mmCIF file of C-alpha atoms in Angstrom:
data_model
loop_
_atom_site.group_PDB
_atom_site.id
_atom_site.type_symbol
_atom_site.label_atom_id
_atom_site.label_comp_id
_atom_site.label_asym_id
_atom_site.label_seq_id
_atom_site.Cartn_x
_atom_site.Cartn_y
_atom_site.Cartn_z
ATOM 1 C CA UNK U 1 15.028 179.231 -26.800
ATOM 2 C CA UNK U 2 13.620 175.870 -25.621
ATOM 3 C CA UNK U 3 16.686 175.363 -23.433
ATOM 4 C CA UNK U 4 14.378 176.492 -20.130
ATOM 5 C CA UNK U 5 11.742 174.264 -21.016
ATOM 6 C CA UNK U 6 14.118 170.807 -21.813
ATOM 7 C CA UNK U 7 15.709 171.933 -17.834
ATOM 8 C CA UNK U 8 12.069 171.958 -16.631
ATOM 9 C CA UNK U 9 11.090 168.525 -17.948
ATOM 10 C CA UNK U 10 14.471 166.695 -16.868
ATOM 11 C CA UNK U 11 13.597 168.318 -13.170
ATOM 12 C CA UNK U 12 10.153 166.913 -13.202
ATOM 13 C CA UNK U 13 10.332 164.150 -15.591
ATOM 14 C CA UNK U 14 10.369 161.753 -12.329
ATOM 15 C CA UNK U 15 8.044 162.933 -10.129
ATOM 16 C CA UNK U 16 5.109 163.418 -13.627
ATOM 17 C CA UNK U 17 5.538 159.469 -14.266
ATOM 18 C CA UNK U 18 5.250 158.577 -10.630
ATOM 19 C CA UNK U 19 1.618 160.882 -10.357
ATOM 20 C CA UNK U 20 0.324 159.434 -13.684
ATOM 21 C CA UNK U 21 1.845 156.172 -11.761
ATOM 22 C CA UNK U 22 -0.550 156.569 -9.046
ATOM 23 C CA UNK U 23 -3.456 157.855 -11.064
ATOM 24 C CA UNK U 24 -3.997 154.849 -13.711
ATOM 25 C CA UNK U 25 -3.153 152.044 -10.712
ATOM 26 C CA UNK U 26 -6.814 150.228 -10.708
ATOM 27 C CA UNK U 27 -5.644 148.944 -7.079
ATOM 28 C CA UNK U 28 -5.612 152.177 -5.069
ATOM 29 C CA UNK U 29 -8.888 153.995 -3.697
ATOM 30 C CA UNK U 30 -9.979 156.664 -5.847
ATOM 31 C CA UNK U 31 -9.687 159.334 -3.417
ATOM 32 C CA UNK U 32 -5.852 158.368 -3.565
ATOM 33 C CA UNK U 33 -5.928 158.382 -7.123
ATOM 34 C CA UNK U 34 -8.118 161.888 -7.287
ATOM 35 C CA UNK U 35 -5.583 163.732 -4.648
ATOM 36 C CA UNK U 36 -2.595 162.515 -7.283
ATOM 37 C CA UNK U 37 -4.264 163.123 -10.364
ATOM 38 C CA UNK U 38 -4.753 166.928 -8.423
ATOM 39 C CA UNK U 39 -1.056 166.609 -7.806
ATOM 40 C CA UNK U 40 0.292 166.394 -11.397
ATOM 41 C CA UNK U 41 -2.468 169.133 -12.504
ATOM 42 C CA UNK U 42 -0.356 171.438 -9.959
ATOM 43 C CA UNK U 43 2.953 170.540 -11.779
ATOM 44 C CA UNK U 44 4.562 173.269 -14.053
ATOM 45 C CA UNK U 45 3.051 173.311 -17.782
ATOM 46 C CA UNK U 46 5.987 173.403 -19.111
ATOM 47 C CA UNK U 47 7.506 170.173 -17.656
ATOM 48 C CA UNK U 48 6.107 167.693 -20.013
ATOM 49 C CA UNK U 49 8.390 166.370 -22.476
ATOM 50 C CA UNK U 50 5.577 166.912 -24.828
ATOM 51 C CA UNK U 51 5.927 170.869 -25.248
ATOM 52 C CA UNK U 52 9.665 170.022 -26.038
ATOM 53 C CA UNK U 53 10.323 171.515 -29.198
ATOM 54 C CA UNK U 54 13.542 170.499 -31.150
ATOM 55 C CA UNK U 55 14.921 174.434 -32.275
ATOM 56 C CA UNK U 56 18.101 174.572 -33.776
ATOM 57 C CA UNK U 57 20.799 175.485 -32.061
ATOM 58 C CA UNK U 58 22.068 178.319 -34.496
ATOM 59 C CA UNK U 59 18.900 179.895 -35.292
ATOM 60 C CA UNK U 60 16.248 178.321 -32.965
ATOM 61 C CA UNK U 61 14.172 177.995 -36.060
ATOM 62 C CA UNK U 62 11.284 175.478 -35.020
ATOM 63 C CA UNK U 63 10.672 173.683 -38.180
ATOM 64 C CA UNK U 64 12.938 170.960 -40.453
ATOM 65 C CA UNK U 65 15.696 170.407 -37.563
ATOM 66 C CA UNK U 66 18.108 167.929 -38.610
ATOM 67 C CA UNK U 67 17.800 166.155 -35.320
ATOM 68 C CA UNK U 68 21.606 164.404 -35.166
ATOM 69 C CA UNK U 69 23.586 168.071 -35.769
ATOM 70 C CA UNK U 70 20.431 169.793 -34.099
ATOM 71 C CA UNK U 71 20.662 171.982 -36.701
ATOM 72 C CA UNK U 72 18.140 173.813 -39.143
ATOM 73 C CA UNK U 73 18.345 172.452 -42.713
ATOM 74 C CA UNK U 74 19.220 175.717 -44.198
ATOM 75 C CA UNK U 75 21.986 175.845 -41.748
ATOM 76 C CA UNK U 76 22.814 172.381 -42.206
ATOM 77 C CA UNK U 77 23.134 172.845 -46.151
ATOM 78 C CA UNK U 78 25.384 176.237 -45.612
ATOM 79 C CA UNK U 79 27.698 174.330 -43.395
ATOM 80 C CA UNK U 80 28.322 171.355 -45.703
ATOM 81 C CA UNK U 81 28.541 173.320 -48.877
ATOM 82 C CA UNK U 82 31.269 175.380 -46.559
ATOM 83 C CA UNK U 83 33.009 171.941 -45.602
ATOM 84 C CA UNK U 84 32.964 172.158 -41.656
ATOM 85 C CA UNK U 85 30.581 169.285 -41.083
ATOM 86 C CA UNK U 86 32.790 165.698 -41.023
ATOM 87 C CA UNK U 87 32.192 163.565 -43.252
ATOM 88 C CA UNK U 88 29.221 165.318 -44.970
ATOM 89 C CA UNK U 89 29.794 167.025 -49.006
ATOM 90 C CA UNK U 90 27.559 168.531 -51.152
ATOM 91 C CA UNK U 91 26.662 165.872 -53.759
ATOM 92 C CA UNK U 92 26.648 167.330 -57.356
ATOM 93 C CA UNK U 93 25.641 164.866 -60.488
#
């Protein structure tokens, strides 16, 4: 689901930290400043690595992602009760 959105960010990623570059730089003239602060307004919404959400991959369930397996948890506890995650086991006590 949030596959588009992690593309769009890695695109712009550069070109975002060079305009907010440019816009907090005390040295230029404003008017510089103002016409780059206008430039990273015009840049996609949905390039910020902020609106990133970590989904999992099997479910693209939002919430409680495991973020090393990129998994859900209720995935995550299926697969190790099943035994195909390495070196993870249900504990019991």
């Amino acid at each position: 689901r949030d596959h588009k959105r992690r593309l769009l960010a890695a695109k712009y990623e550069l070109r975002r930290k060079l305009y907010k570059a440019f816009c907090k730089d005390p040295d230029l003239p404003s008017d510089m400043r103002d016409k780059h602060r206008y430039k990273l307004s015009k840049l996609p919404r949905n390039s910020s690595m902020a609106r990133v959400r970590n989904r999992c991959i099997f479910t693209g369930r939002p919430r409680s992602v495991v973020e090393f397996f990129r998994i859900s948890r209720i995935v995550f506890r299926g697969l190790a009760s099943r035994g195909p995650l390495m070196g993870i086991k249900k504990s019991s006590w």
